[in-house]
Structures are given as structure tokens and as C-alpha cells.
CSV table of C-alpha atoms in Angstrom, one decimal:
chain,number,residue,atom,x,y,z
I,23,MET,CA,84.5,37.6,46.4
I,24,SER,CA,87.1,34.9,47.0
I,25,ASN,CA,86.6,32.4,49.8
I,26,ARG,CA,89.5,34.0,51.7
I,27,LEU,CA,87.9,37.4,51.6
I,28,SER,CA,84.4,36.3,52.5
I,29,GLY,CA,85.3,35.7,56.1
I,30,LEU,CA,87.8,38.4,56.8
I,31,PHE,CA,85.8,41.1,58.4
I,32,PHE,CA,84.6,39.7,61.7
I,33,VAL,CA,87.7,39.7,63.9
I,34,ALA,CA,86.3,41.4,67.0
I,35,VAL,CA,87.9,42.5,70.2
I,36,SER,CA,86.4,42.1,73.6
I,37,PRO,CA,83.2,44.3,74.0
I,38,ALA,CA,83.8,44.8,77.7
I,39,LEU,CA,85.3,48.2,77.2
I,40,ALA,CA,83.2,50.9,75.6
I,41,MET,CA,85.3,53.4,73.6
I,42,ALA,CA,84.6,57.1,73.1
I,43,GLU,CA,84.6,58.5,69.6
I,44,PRO,CA,88.0,59.8,68.6
I,45,VAL,CA,88.6,63.5,69.3
I,46,PHE,CA,91.6,65.6,68.2
I,47,LYS,CA,92.4,69.2,69.1
I,48,PRO,CA,94.6,71.6,67.1
I,49,VAL,CA,98.1,72.4,68.4
I,50,GLN,CA,99.6,75.8,67.7
I,51,VAL,CA,103.0,75.5,65.9
I,52,ALA,CA,105.2,78.0,64.0
I,53,GLU,CA,103.8,78.6,60.5
I,54,HIS,CA,105.2,76.4,57.7
I,55,ILE,CA,103.8,76.1,54.2
I,56,TYR,CA,104.6,73.7,51.3
I,57,GLN,CA,104.4,75.7,48.1
I,58,GLY,CA,106.0,76.3,44.7
I,59,GLY,CA,105.3,75.8,41.0
I,60,TRP,CA,104.3,72.6,39.2
I,61,GLU,CA,107.2,70.6,40.5
I,62,HIS,CA,105.6,71.0,44.0
I,63,TYR,CA,102.1,70.1,43.0
I,64,VAL,CA,103.1,66.6,44.3
I,65,GLY,CA,105.3,65.9,47.3
I,66,GLY,CA,105.1,67.8,50.5
I,67,GLY,CA,106.2,65.0,52.7
I,68,LEU,CA,106.5,64.9,56.5
I,69,ALA,CA,109.0,62.8,58.4
I,70,SER,CA,108.7,61.8,62.1
I,71,PHE,CA,111.7,60.6,64.1
I,72,ASP,CA,113.5,61.0,67.4
I,73,CYS,CA,116.7,62.9,66.5
I,74,ASP,CA,117.9,63.7,70.0
I,75,GLY,CA,117.4,60.5,71.9
I,76,ASP,CA,114.7,61.6,74.3
I,77,ALA,CA,112.0,59.2,72.9
I,78,PHE,CA,109.8,62.1,71.7
I,79,PRO,CA,109.5,62.3,67.9
I,80,GLU,CA,110.5,65.4,66.0
I,81,LEU,CA,108.9,66.5,62.6
I,82,TYR,CA,110.8,67.5,59.4
I,83,ALA,CA,108.5,69.1,56.9
I,84,ALA,CA,109.2,69.6,53.2
I,85,GLY,CA,108.7,73.1,52.0
I,86,GLY,CA,109.0,73.0,48.2
I,87,SER,CA,110.1,76.5,47.2
I,88,ASN,CA,110.2,77.4,50.9
I,89,PRO,CA,113.0,76.1,53.1
I,90,ALA,CA,112.2,72.7,54.8
I,91,LYS,CA,111.8,73.0,58.6
I,92,LEU,CA,112.6,70.8,61.6
I,93,PHE,CA,110.2,71.0,64.5
I,94,ARG,CA,111.7,69.9,67.9
I,95,ASN,CA,109.4,68.1,70.2
I,96,LEU,CA,109.1,69.8,73.6
I,97,SER,CA,106.3,67.7,74.9
I,98,GLN,CA,106.3,66.1,78.3
I,99,ARG,CA,104.9,62.6,78.9
I,100,ASN,CA,101.1,62.6,79.3
I,101,ASP,CA,101.0,66.4,78.9
I,102,ALA,CA,100.2,68.8,76.1
I,103,VAL,CA,101.8,68.4,72.7
I,104,ARG,CA,104.4,71.1,72.0
I,105,PHE,CA,106.7,71.7,69.1
I,106,GLU,CA,109.3,74.5,68.4
I,107,GLU,CA,110.7,75.3,65.0
I,108,ALA,CA,114.5,74.8,65.3
I,109,THR,CA,116.0,74.1,61.8
I,110,PRO,CA,119.7,73.7,61.4
I,111,ASP,CA,121.2,75.2,58.3
I,112,THR,CA,121.9,71.8,56.8
I,113,LEU,CA,118.1,71.0,56.9
I,114,ALA,CA,116.9,74.4,55.7
I,115,LEU,CA,116.9,73.3,52.1
I,116,THR,CA,114.7,74.4,49.3
I,117,SER,CA,113.2,72.2,46.6
I,118,VAL,CA,112.6,69.5,49.2
I,119,THR,CA,109.7,67.2,48.2
I,120,GLY,CA,110.0,64.8,51.1
I,121,ALA,CA,112.2,62.9,53.6
I,122,TYR,CA,112.5,59.5,55.1
I,123,PRO,CA,114.2,58.8,58.4
I,124,LEU,CA,116.4,55.6,59.0
I,125,ASP,CA,119.7,54.7,60.6
I,126,ILE,CA,121.7,54.3,57.4
I,127,ASP,CA,125.1,53.6,59.1
I,128,SER,CA,123.8,51.7,62.1
I,129,ASP,CA,125.4,54.0,64.6
I,130,GLY,CA,122.3,54.4,66.7
I,131,ASN,CA,121.5,57.9,65.4
I,132,ILE,CA,118.7,58.6,62.9
I,133,ASP,CA,119.8,59.7,59.5
I,134,LEU,CA,117.7,61.3,56.7
I,135,ALA,CA,117.2,60.6,53.0
I,136,VAL,CA,116.1,63.9,51.7
I,137,LEU,CA,114.2,63.9,48.3
I,138,ARG,CA,114.2,67.0,46.1
I,139,ALA,CA,113.4,68.4,42.7
I,140,GLY,CA,117.1,68.5,42.3
I,141,ARG,CA,120.0,66.7,44.0
I,142,ASN,CA,118.9,64.2,46.6
I,143,LEU,CA,120.9,64.0,49.8
I,144,LEU,CA,121.8,61.4,52.4
I,145,LEU,CA,122.4,63.2,55.7
I,146,LYS,CA,124.1,61.7,58.8
I,147,GLY,CA,122.5,62.4,62.2
I,148,ASP,CA,124.6,63.3,65.2
I,149,GLY,CA,122.1,62.3,67.9
I,150,ALA,CA,121.5,65.9,68.8
I,151,CYS,CA,119.3,66.9,65.8
I,152,GLY,CA,122.3,68.0,63.8
I,153,PHE,CA,122.8,66.6,60.2
I,154,THR,CA,125.7,66.7,57.8
I,155,PRO,CA,126.2,65.0,54.4
I,156,PHE,CA,127.8,61.5,54.7
I,157,ASP,CA,131.6,61.6,54.0
I,158,THR,CA,131.5,58.5,51.8
I,159,LEU,CA,127.9,57.9,50.9
I,160,ALA,CA,126.2,59.8,48.1
I,161,LEU,CA,123.6,59.2,45.5
I,162,ASP,CA,124.0,60.1,41.8
I,163,PRO,CA,124.3,63.9,41.7
I,164,HIS,CA,121.5,64.3,39.1
I,165,GLU,CA,118.8,66.9,39.0
I,166,LYS,CA,115.8,64.7,38.7
I,167,TRP,CA,112.4,65.2,40.3
I,168,THR,CA,112.3,62.7,43.1
I,169,THR,CA,109.0,61.8,44.7
I,170,ALA,CA,109.3,58.3,46.2
I,171,PHE,CA,111.7,56.3,48.5
I,172,SER,CA,112.0,53.0,50.3
I,173,ALA,CA,114.8,51.1,51.9
I,174,THR,CA,115.6,47.6,53.1
I,175,TRP,CA,118.5,45.5,54.2
I,176,GLU,CA,119.6,42.6,52.1
I,177,ALA,CA,121.4,39.7,53.6
I,178,GLY,CA,125.1,40.2,54.2
I,179,GLN,CA,125.1,43.9,53.6
I,180,SER,CA,126.2,46.6,56.1
I,181,LEU,CA,124.2,49.3,54.3
I,182,PRO,CA,120.6,49.4,53.3
I,183,THR,CA,119.4,48.9,49.7
I,184,LEU,CA,117.7,52.2,48.6
I,185,ALA,CA,115.0,52.7,46.0
I,186,ILE,CA,114.5,56.2,44.5
I,187,GLY,CA,111.3,57.0,42.6
I,188,ASN,CA,111.5,59.8,40.0
I,189,TYR,CA,108.5,61.6,38.5
I,190,VAL,CA,108.3,63.4,35.2
I,191,ASP,CA,111.6,63.9,33.3
I,192,ARG,CA,111.8,67.7,33.4
I,193,THR,CA,114.4,67.7,30.6
I,194,ASP,CA,112.1,66.0,28.1
I,195,PRO,CA,110.9,68.6,25.6
I,196,ALA,CA,108.0,66.3,24.6
I,197,GLY,CA,106.7,66.2,28.2
I,198,PRO,CA,105.1,66.3,30.6
I,199,PHE,CA,102.7,63.6,29.4
I,200,GLU,CA,104.3,60.2,28.6
I,201,ALA,CA,107.6,61.6,29.9
I,202,CYS,CA,107.9,59.6,33.1
I,203,ASP,CA,111.5,59.3,34.4
I,204,THR,CA,113.4,56.1,35.2
I,205,ASN,CA,113.6,55.0,38.8
I,206,GLU,CA,116.8,53.9,40.6
I,207,LEU,CA,118.0,51.1,42.8
I,208,TYR,CA,121.1,51.6,44.9
I,209,ARG,CA,122.7,48.4,46.3
I,210,PRO,CA,125.8,48.6,48.6
I,211,GLN,CA,129.2,47.8,47.2
I,212,GLY,CA,131.0,47.2,50.4
I,213,GLU,CA,130.9,50.5,52.4
I,214,VAL,CA,129.7,52.7,49.6
I,215,TYR,CA,127.0,52.9,46.9
I,216,GLY,CA,127.9,52.3,43.3
I,217,ALA,CA,126.0,53.5,40.2
I,218,ALA,CA,122.3,53.1,40.3
I,219,PHE,CA,120.6,50.2,38.7
I,220,PRO,CA,117.8,51.6,36.4
I,221,LEU,CA,114.3,50.4,37.3
I,222,ASP,CA,113.0,50.8,33.8
I,223,PRO,CA,110.3,51.4,32.7
I,224,GLY,CA,109.3,54.1,35.2
I,225,PHE,CA,105.7,55.3,35.2
I,226,CYS,CA,105.9,58.4,37.4
I,227,ALA,CA,106.3,56.9,40.8
I,228,LEU,CA,104.7,58.7,43.8
I,229,SER,CA,105.2,56.0,46.4
I,230,MET,CA,107.5,53.0,46.9
I,231,LEU,CA,107.5,50.3,49.6
I,232,PHE,CA,109.9,47.3,50.2
I,233,THR,CA,107.8,44.6,51.7
I,234,ASP,CA,108.1,40.8,52.2
I,235,TRP,CA,104.6,40.4,50.9
I,236,GLY,CA,104.6,36.6,51.0
I,237,ARG,CA,106.8,36.3,54.1
I,238,ASN,CA,109.4,34.3,52.2
I,239,GLY,CA,112.4,36.1,53.7
I,240,ARG,CA,112.9,38.6,50.8
I,241,ALA,CA,111.5,42.1,50.5
I,242,ASP,CA,110.3,43.1,47.0
I,243,LEU,CA,109.6,46.6,45.8
I,244,ARG,CA,106.1,47.8,45.2
I,245,VAL,CA,105.7,51.0,43.2
I,246,SER,CA,102.6,53.1,42.9
I,247,ASN,CA,102.4,55.3,39.8
I,248,ASP,CA,100.5,58.3,38.6
I,249,ARG,CA,98.4,57.5,35.6
I,250,HIS,CA,97.9,61.2,34.9
I,251,TYR,CA,101.4,61.4,33.3
I,252,TYR,CA,102.0,57.9,31.9
I,253,VAL,CA,98.6,58.2,30.3
I,254,ARG,CA,98.7,54.7,28.7
I,255,ASP,CA,100.6,51.4,28.8
I,256,GLY,CA,101.7,52.0,32.4
I,257,GLU,CA,100.6,50.2,35.5
I,258,GLU,CA,101.3,49.6,39.2
I,259,GLN,CA,104.6,47.6,39.6
I,260,LEU,CA,106.2,45.0,41.8
I,261,TRP,CA,109.9,44.4,41.4
I,262,ALA,CA,111.4,41.1,42.5
I,263,LEU,CA,114.6,41.9,44.3
I,264,GLU,CA,116.6,39.2,42.7
I,265,PRO,CA,120.4,39.5,41.9
I,266,GLU,CA,119.2,41.1,38.6
I,267,PRO,CA,115.9,42.9,39.6
I,268,ARG,CA,113.0,42.1,37.4
I,269,LEU,CA,109.3,43.1,37.2
I,270,TYR,CA,106.7,40.5,38.3
I,271,THR,CA,104.6,39.6,35.2
I,272,ARG,CA,101.3,37.9,34.4
I,273,GLN,CA,103.1,34.6,34.4
I,274,ASP,CA,104.1,35.3,38.1
I,275,GLY,CA,100.4,36.0,39.0
I,276,TRP,CA,100.8,39.8,39.0
I,277,GLN,CA,97.7,41.4,37.5
I,278,ARG,CA,97.7,44.6,35.4
I,279,PHE,CA,96.4,47.5,37.5
I,280,SER,CA,96.4,51.2,36.6
I,281,ILE,CA,95.4,54.0,39.0
I,282,TRP,CA,96.3,57.6,39.7
I,283,GLY,CA,98.6,56.2,42.4
I,284,MET,CA,99.8,58.6,45.2
I,285,GLY,CA,100.6,56.7,48.4
I,286,ILE,CA,101.1,53.2,49.8
I,287,ALA,CA,100.6,51.7,53.3
I,288,SER,CA,100.6,48.1,54.4
I,289,ARG,CA,99.2,46.4,57.5
I,290,ASP,CA,97.7,43.0,58.4
I,291,ILE,CA,94.1,44.0,58.8
I,292,SER,CA,92.6,40.6,57.9
I,293,GLY,CA,94.4,38.8,60.8
I,294,ASP,CA,96.0,36.2,58.6
I,295,GLY,CA,99.6,37.3,59.2
I,296,LEU,CA,100.1,38.8,55.7
I,297,PRO,CA,100.3,42.5,54.9
I,298,ASP,CA,97.3,44.0,53.2
I,299,VAL,CA,97.8,47.1,51.0
I,300,PHE,CA,96.2,50.4,50.9
I,301,LEU,CA,96.7,52.6,47.8
I,302,THR,CA,95.6,56.2,47.6
I,303,SER,CA,94.5,57.7,44.3
I,304,MET,CA,92.5,60.3,42.6
I,305,ALA,CA,88.8,59.2,42.8
I,306,ASP,CA,88.4,55.9,44.8
I,307,GLN,CA,91.1,54.6,47.1
I,308,LYS,CA,92.1,50.9,46.7
I,309,PHE,CA,92.4,48.5,49.7
I,310,GLN,CA,93.8,45.2,48.5
I,311,PHE,CA,94.1,41.8,50.1
I,312,LEU,CA,96.8,39.2,49.1
I,313,THR,CA,94.8,36.1,48.0
I,314,ASN,CA,97.8,33.7,47.7
I,315,ARG,CA,101.0,34.0,49.6
I,316,GLU,CA,102.8,32.0,46.9
I,317,ILE,CA,102.1,34.5,44.1
I,318,PRO,CA,101.6,38.3,44.2
I,319,ALA,CA,97.9,38.1,43.4
I,320,TYR,CA,95.7,40.8,45.1
I,321,GLU,CA,92.0,41.4,45.2
I,322,ASN,CA,90.2,44.7,45.9
I,323,ALA,CA,88.2,44.9,49.1
I,324,PRO,CA,84.5,45.0,48.5
I,325,PHE,CA,82.8,48.4,48.4
I,326,ASP,CA,80.8,47.9,51.5
I,327,LEU,CA,84.0,47.6,53.6
I,328,GLY,CA,83.9,51.5,53.6
I,329,VAL,CA,87.4,52.3,52.4
I,330,THR,CA,87.0,53.8,49.0
I,331,ALA,CA,86.7,57.3,50.3
I,332,HIS,CA,86.0,58.4,46.8
I,333,ARG,CA,84.1,61.7,47.4
I,334,PRO,CA,84.2,64.4,50.1
I,335,TYR,CA,81.9,63.7,53.1
I,336,THR,CA,81.7,67.4,54.0
I,337,GLY,CA,82.3,70.7,52.3
I,338,ASP,CA,79.5,70.6,49.7
I,339,ASP,CA,81.9,69.5,46.9
I,340,GLY,CA,80.6,66.4,45.2
I,341,ARG,CA,83.4,65.9,42.7
I,342,PRO,CA,85.9,63.0,43.2
I,343,SER,CA,88.5,63.1,46.0
I,344,THR,CA,92.3,63.1,45.6
I,345,GLY,CA,94.1,60.9,48.2
I,346,TRP,CA,97.8,61.4,49.1
I,347,HIS,CA,99.3,60.1,52.3
I,348,VAL,CA,97.8,57.1,54.1
I,349,SER,CA,98.6,55.7,57.5
I,350,PHE,CA,97.2,52.8,59.6
I,351,GLY,CA,96.9,53.3,63.3
I,352,ASP,CA,94.5,52.5,66.2
I,353,VAL,CA,93.4,56.0,67.3
I,354,GLN,CA,91.1,54.6,70.1
I,355,ASN,CA,93.3,51.7,71.2
I,356,ASP,CA,90.3,49.4,70.8
I,357,GLY,CA,92.4,46.7,69.1
I,358,LEU,CA,91.2,47.7,65.6
I,359,ASP,CA,93.4,49.6,63.2
I,360,ASP,CA,92.0,52.7,61.6
I,361,ILE,CA,93.0,54.6,58.5
I,362,PHE,CA,94.0,58.3,58.1
I,363,ILE,CA,94.2,59.7,54.5
I,364,SER,CA,95.3,63.2,53.6
I,365,LYS,CA,93.3,64.7,50.8
I,366,GLY,CA,93.5,67.7,48.5
I,367,ASN,CA,93.2,68.9,44.9
I,368,VAL,CA,96.5,68.7,43.0
I,369,GLU,CA,96.1,72.5,42.3
I,370,GLN,CA,93.1,73.5,40.2
I,371,MET,CA,92.0,70.3,38.5
I,372,PRO,CA,88.4,71.0,37.6
I,373,GLY,CA,87.3,67.4,37.6
I,374,SER,CA,88.3,66.9,41.2
I,375,ALA,CA,87.0,68.3,44.5
I,376,MET,CA,88.5,71.5,45.7
I,377,LEU,CA,86.9,71.2,49.2
I,378,ASP,CA,88.3,67.8,50.0
I,379,PRO,CA,88.5,66.9,53.8
I,380,ASN,CA,91.0,64.4,55.2
I,381,ASN,CA,89.6,61.0,56.2
I,382,LEU,CA,89.7,59.2,59.5
I,383,LEU,CA,88.2,55.8,58.7
I,384,VAL,CA,87.5,54.1,62.0
I,385,GLN,CA,87.2,50.3,62.0
I,386,THR,CA,84.2,48.7,63.7
I,387,THR,CA,84.0,45.4,65.5
I,388,ALA,CA,82.3,44.0,62.3
I,389,GLY,CA,85.5,44.8,60.4
I,390,LYS,CA,84.0,47.7,58.3
I,391,PHE,CA,85.2,51.3,58.3
I,392,VAL,CA,83.1,54.4,59.2
I,393,GLU,CA,84.1,58.0,58.5
I,394,LYS,CA,84.8,60.0,61.6
I,395,GLY,CA,87.0,62.8,60.3
I,396,ASP,CA,84.5,65.5,60.8
I,397,ARG,CA,83.4,64.5,64.3
I,398,ALA,CA,87.0,63.9,65.3
I,399,GLY,CA,88.1,67.5,64.3
I,400,LEU,CA,90.3,66.5,61.4
I,401,ALA,CA,88.2,67.6,58.4
I,402,THR,CA,90.1,70.6,57.2
I,403,LEU,CA,89.7,71.6,53.6
I,404,HIS,CA,93.2,72.5,52.6
I,405,ARG,CA,95.3,70.8,49.9
I,406,SER,CA,96.8,68.3,52.2
I,407,ARG,CA,99.9,66.2,51.2
I,408,GLY,CA,102.2,64.4,53.6
I,409,ALA,CA,101.1,63.3,57.1
I,410,VAL,CA,102.2,61.5,60.3
I,411,LEU,CA,100.2,59.4,62.7
I,412,ALA,CA,102.4,59.0,65.8
I,413,ASP,CA,102.3,59.4,69.6
I,414,PHE,CA,103.9,62.9,70.1
I,415,ASN,CA,103.6,63.1,73.9
I,416,ARG,CA,103.9,59.5,74.9
I,417,ASP,CA,100.4,59.2,76.4
I,418,GLY,CA,99.5,56.1,74.5
I,419,LEU,CA,97.3,57.9,72.0
I,420,LEU,CA,98.3,58.5,68.3
I,421,ASP,CA,98.4,62.1,67.3
I,422,VAL,CA,98.3,63.6,63.8
I,423,ALA,CA,100.3,66.1,61.8
I,424,VAL,CA,99.7,67.2,58.2
I,425,VAL,CA,101.6,69.2,55.6
I,426,ASN,CA,99.5,71.4,53.3
I,427,ARG,CA,100.1,72.9,50.0
I,428,ARG,CA,99.7,76.7,50.1
I,429,ALA,CA,98.3,76.4,53.7
I,430,PRO,CA,100.1,76.1,57.1
I,431,LEU,CA,101.3,72.8,58.7
I,432,GLU,CA,98.7,71.4,61.1
I,433,VAL,CA,99.3,69.4,64.3
I,434,TYR,CA,96.5,67.7,66.3
I,435,GLN,CA,96.7,66.1,69.7
I,436,ASN,CA,94.5,63.0,70.3
I,437,VAL,CA,92.4,63.8,73.3
I,438,THR,CA,89.9,60.9,73.1
I,439,GLU,CA,88.4,60.6,76.6
I,440,VAL,CA,87.8,56.9,76.9
I,441,SER,CA,90.2,54.6,75.1
I,442,GLY,CA,91.6,51.1,75.4
I,443,ASN,CA,94.9,49.7,76.5
I,444,TRP,CA,98.1,49.8,74.4
I,445,ILE,CA,101.8,48.9,74.1
I,446,SER,CA,104.5,50.6,72.1
I,447,VAL,CA,107.4,48.5,70.8
I,448,ALA,CA,110.8,49.4,69.6
I,449,LEU,CA,113.2,46.8,68.2
I,450,HIS,CA,117.0,46.9,68.5
I,451,GLN,CA,119.7,44.6,67.3
I,452,LEU,CA,123.5,44.8,66.7
I,453,ALA,CA,124.8,46.4,63.5
I,454,PRO,CA,124.0,46.3,60.7
I,455,ASN,CA,120.4,47.2,60.5
I,456,VAL,CA,120.1,48.2,64.2
I,457,GLN,CA,116.4,49.1,63.8
I,458,ALA,CA,115.6,45.6,62.5
I,459,VAL,CA,114.0,46.8,59.3
I,460,GLY,CA,112.3,43.7,57.8
I,461,ALA,CA,111.5,42.1,61.1
I,462,TRP,CA,107.9,40.9,62.0
I,463,ILE,CA,106.4,41.7,65.4
I,464,GLU,CA,103.5,39.5,66.7
I,465,VAL,CA,101.4,40.7,69.6
I,466,ALA,CA,98.8,38.2,70.9
I,467,THR,CA,95.8,38.9,73.2
I,468,ALA,CA,92.9,36.6,74.0
I,469,ASP,CA,91.0,38.0,71.1
I,470,ARG,CA,93.5,38.0,68.2
I,471,THR,CA,97.1,38.2,67.1
I,472,PHE,CA,98.5,41.4,65.5
I,473,THR,CA,101.2,40.9,63.0
I,474,ARG,CA,103.4,43.9,61.9
I,475,GLU,CA,106.2,44.3,59.4
I,476,VAL,CA,108.9,46.9,60.2
I,477,VAL,CA,109.4,48.9,56.9
I,478,VAL,CA,110.9,52.1,55.6
I,479,GLY,CA,109.0,53.7,52.8
I,480,GLY,CA,105.4,54.1,51.6
I,481,GLY,CA,103.2,57.0,52.5
I,482,HIS,CA,103.5,60.1,50.3
I,483,GLY,CA,106.9,61.9,50.5
I,484,GLY,CA,107.6,60.9,54.1
I,485,GLY,CA,107.6,58.3,56.8
I,486,THR,CA,107.9,57.5,60.5
I,487,SER,CA,110.9,56.0,62.3
I,488,GLY,CA,110.0,55.0,65.8
I,489,PRO,CA,108.2,52.5,68.0
I,490,GLN,CA,105.3,50.4,66.7
I,491,HIS,CA,102.0,51.2,68.4
I,492,PHE,CA,99.5,48.5,69.2
I,493,GLY,CA,96.0,49.1,70.6
I,494,LEU,CA,94.9,46.3,72.8
I,495,GLY,CA,91.3,47.1,73.7
I,496,ALA,CA,90.3,45.7,77.1
I,497,ALA,CA,93.3,43.4,77.3
I,498,GLU,CA,95.6,44.3,80.3
I,499,SER,CA,98.4,42.1,79.1
I,500,ALA,CA,99.7,40.5,75.9
I,501,ARG,CA,102.3,38.1,74.6
I,502,ILE,CA,104.9,39.3,72.1
I,503,ARG,CA,107.5,37.7,69.9
I,504,VAL,CA,109.8,38.8,67.0
I,505,THR,CA,110.9,37.2,63.8
I,506,TRP,CA,114.2,39.0,63.1
I,507,PRO,CA,115.2,40.0,59.5
I,508,ASP,CA,117.5,36.9,59.2
I,509,GLY,CA,114.7,34.6,60.2
I,510,GLY,CA,115.6,34.1,63.8
I,511,LEU,CA,112.5,33.6,66.0
I,512,SER,CA,112.2,34.7,69.6
I,513,ASP,CA,110.3,33.0,72.3
I,514,TRP,CA,106.9,34.5,73.4
I,515,HIS,CA,107.2,37.0,76.2
I,516,SER,CA,104.3,38.2,78.4
I,517,VAL,CA,104.1,41.9,78.9
I,518,ASP,CA,101.7,44.3,80.8
I,519,ALA,CA,99.7,46.9,78.8
I,520,ASN,CA,100.1,50.6,78.8
I,521,GLN,CA,103.9,50.9,78.5
I,522,SER,CA,106.7,51.6,76.0
I,523,LEU,CA,108.9,48.6,75.5
I,524,SER,CA,112.4,48.2,74.1
I,525,LEU,CA,112.9,44.7,72.6
I,526,ASP,CA,116.7,44.1,72.4
I,527,ARG,CA,117.9,41.1,70.5
I,528,ASP,CA,119.7,38.4,72.5
I,529,GLY,CA,120.6,35.6,70.1
I,530,SER,CA,117.3,35.1,68.5
I,531,ASP,CA,115.4,35.9,71.7
I,532,ILE,CA,114.5,39.3,73.1
I,533,VAL,CA,115.3,41.2,76.3
I,534,VAL,CA,112.2,43.3,77.2
I,535,THR,CA,112.8,46.6,78.9
I,536,ALA,CA,110.2,49.4,79.7
I,537,TYR,CA,111.3,52.9,79.1
């Protein structure tokens, strides 16, 4: 283990507040199932976003051969979680593999990038949960099999740069093995998108994430690829977002790494201010720490950290697990981020577990992770795919929703009885990039400083657009500051715990408002 890793896992919070074990209860929602043929073995994403401006997030669930559905959030603050299916015709699309919410045109309304086994769509939100195709923005009208997405704002641009990940080339008669399709990068040309730049070679991408991994002011594109179809010569990828994008190589410090990659999530778990990376996979999951911020060199976390989640922990199926979506979040508000992983067999792969429960890996004060999915009530045995970890009823506790293949959508309310303090933080700045994608939020208590990058992408087939949630443990207040996407740094501001905060940019500083 490197010197840097040897001391990572002992960042503790104040022991003054004893936390209850996390507990979730199922919420009844209208039935929705992700299904279809082999083109929908993967995908099944779930997007979470506030499309009507009431600060309660909606859910948009991919359906595969079924129409995708929008679930309007009818919850009241601190009350029971409630959703109602209310899908406008423009969202009731078939062949949807996933969707990612973001404010593309910076008008203050959330838009959607909808991924499909077919033509992908950029849909403009109207602020009342209605969506229509953009008049002037469109992606190449191809019929590829899209399974990954990420977005970032480059300096001087009024529109985001978009990355599209495509899976197997369905038109290749020699496929499906060794028939991975080329990925695409869309950079703005004024107020429109031009032709895509080919991110070649493609190795069957299932997740993408723009991240400023070294905090040098530029987001690069990490791509997680499915070894099942590229078979040989492929690997995980990191694209340098230079004027002419290029792959990082061994000469740059990037090490060859091949897995059955499904999902990506990043979060500073080590407390050094740099984003650590979690990669889901068939068999063991990979948690990686950046070992040198000057070069993209990563080291796998040691086995005894408890994050490999390589076999089912219940269900009596000892074959290897299959991980899909992954989310970080503090489900007890004890000041320690936990990890939710959706699990499930691709379809009928005999070498992998068929009874494969979702994971809730709860972090301890020693920095290790312990499985709590069964005791928390989240250990269903469906073929899970996309998922969301977000506060649906604004009670300060993170709830869960999961899309399943050939089984109904599941929603769970977090009803943990004794939890810590928290704050929820939403950034706003003037156009372009009103959501401040690429910003860094720092929240400091007496025990530690939390560092969070605002990103669009990762997961598996879907993402969350909304406030950043921070568990604070016993701390009743915190200090907060923001590094804006252009490098501007705010002052530190003191805030009380247990409230939702809007941080509005004022020069480089922030105006803090509770809502």
C-alpha cells in the first residue's frame, strides 16, 4: 500500500451522537418495468430532477421496450414520500436506455438528454414538467445503441460539451463480440452543435464522467467499458479534453486496467480534497484512490476496506455479483459517506449470481465499510439497473429508488430513527452554466472538511440534478465556501445545520439563502 493510502481510513466524526442503523421502508408507486430484448440487457437508467420548481425531485425511468415514465413528486416536507405517474407524450418514448438531467440552455429550467437504442434526444424543459425537442440543438440522427453520457462546460462556451457513449455496433455482422461502437464528443460551435468528434477506439462504454480529477481547472473524460464485448486489447479510458482530445497513455502515468465496467461515481472519501473513484463491475467492484494529483495514477483500495462487494451477502447464491449503478451518500447523516450499489444478473449468465441483492455499504468511524443492505430493507433480489439516492421529501434523509429489469420500479423512504445533522446545498450563477457544473463545494466542521465536485454523468444510465447533501454528524453548524468553475473562490460563510441552502454567486463570493 502506498504511503498516501496507509493513513486514509481514520477520519472520524465526533462520537457524541449515537446513530441508529439505517432503515428504509417501501413506497407504493405505479408499476413500471424496464424490459426488452438483448439491447435492453444493459441500461435501465433513472433520472432525478425538479422539473416544476417546487424543490421536490421527480423521477424519469427508462423503460426499454416499454414507454419511459415520469413520476411527479407529490411529497410534502417531512412527510411521507409520494409519487404519481404523469408522463407527457414527449417523454413516453420507447427504446430509452437512460436519461441525464441538466440545464442545457441555462434558462433556469431542467432539460433532459435522453439515451436510446436508436436516436438520442435533447429535450427542453418548460419549468412545468413539459418537454419538447430543442429547436436548434440536436445530436447526430444515428441509430446507435447509446448507454453512457456526461457533460461539462468548457471555458468561454454558452453550451455544455457532451460525451455520448455507444455500446455494441448493432450493424456489424461480425458482432457482437469485438464489435464495440465509437463514442462521440459534441463541442459547441456558437449556439449549436456541429458534427461529433469520434472518441476512437470505443470499448463498449457503459458509463462516462467528466471530472477535474487533479483539480487543475479542466475536466477530463473517464470512460468505463464492458470487457465482455471488447474481449481483448481494450481497457478503461481517460480522455484529456485538449483542443484535440487524446487518450492518456502510460507515458502520462495512466495504467492499463480492464474490467467488466458498468458504472462510475466519484467522491472525496479520503479527505484530501481530491475525488476518489468507484467503478462497478461483474465480480468485484473497484474503489480507486488518486495517488498523485499531477498524473492520473490510481491505486485500488485494499480488500479489507470492505468495498469489493464481489458476492451476494444474502439469497443463497454464491456466484459472483454484477454491479450496475453506484451512488455515494450519507444515509445516517453521521458525516461519513456510504455507498449504494444496484445489483443483478445481466439476464441468464450462468457464471454470475441470479439472486444478487443491492448493497448498502455503510462507512464506519474507522473508515471501513460494512454491509447493511439486508438490515436496512434494501436487499431485493431483482435484476436491478439504474438507481437514485436523493432526499425525496426534504426531511434531510436520503431516500432510494431503483429501476429493475423485468420487475417493477422500487422506491424506498429513509425512516432511520436517530440520525445526525445535515445541510443541503444548491449552487446558482448567471448564464452560462447556471448550475455551476465543475464547481467545488467545501463544507468544514470541527472534525473534517468535505470536498465535493459538481458533475453531470457517471452512474449507470441516469443521474441526479439537484442540491448536494452533506451529513454533519453531531455538528450543529458548518462553514462553507465555493470554488466556481472559472476558478473564482468565495469567502468562508458560517451556516446552521438542518436546512436547505441556495448559494448564489455574487462576484466570486456567495449569497446564502435558506429555502
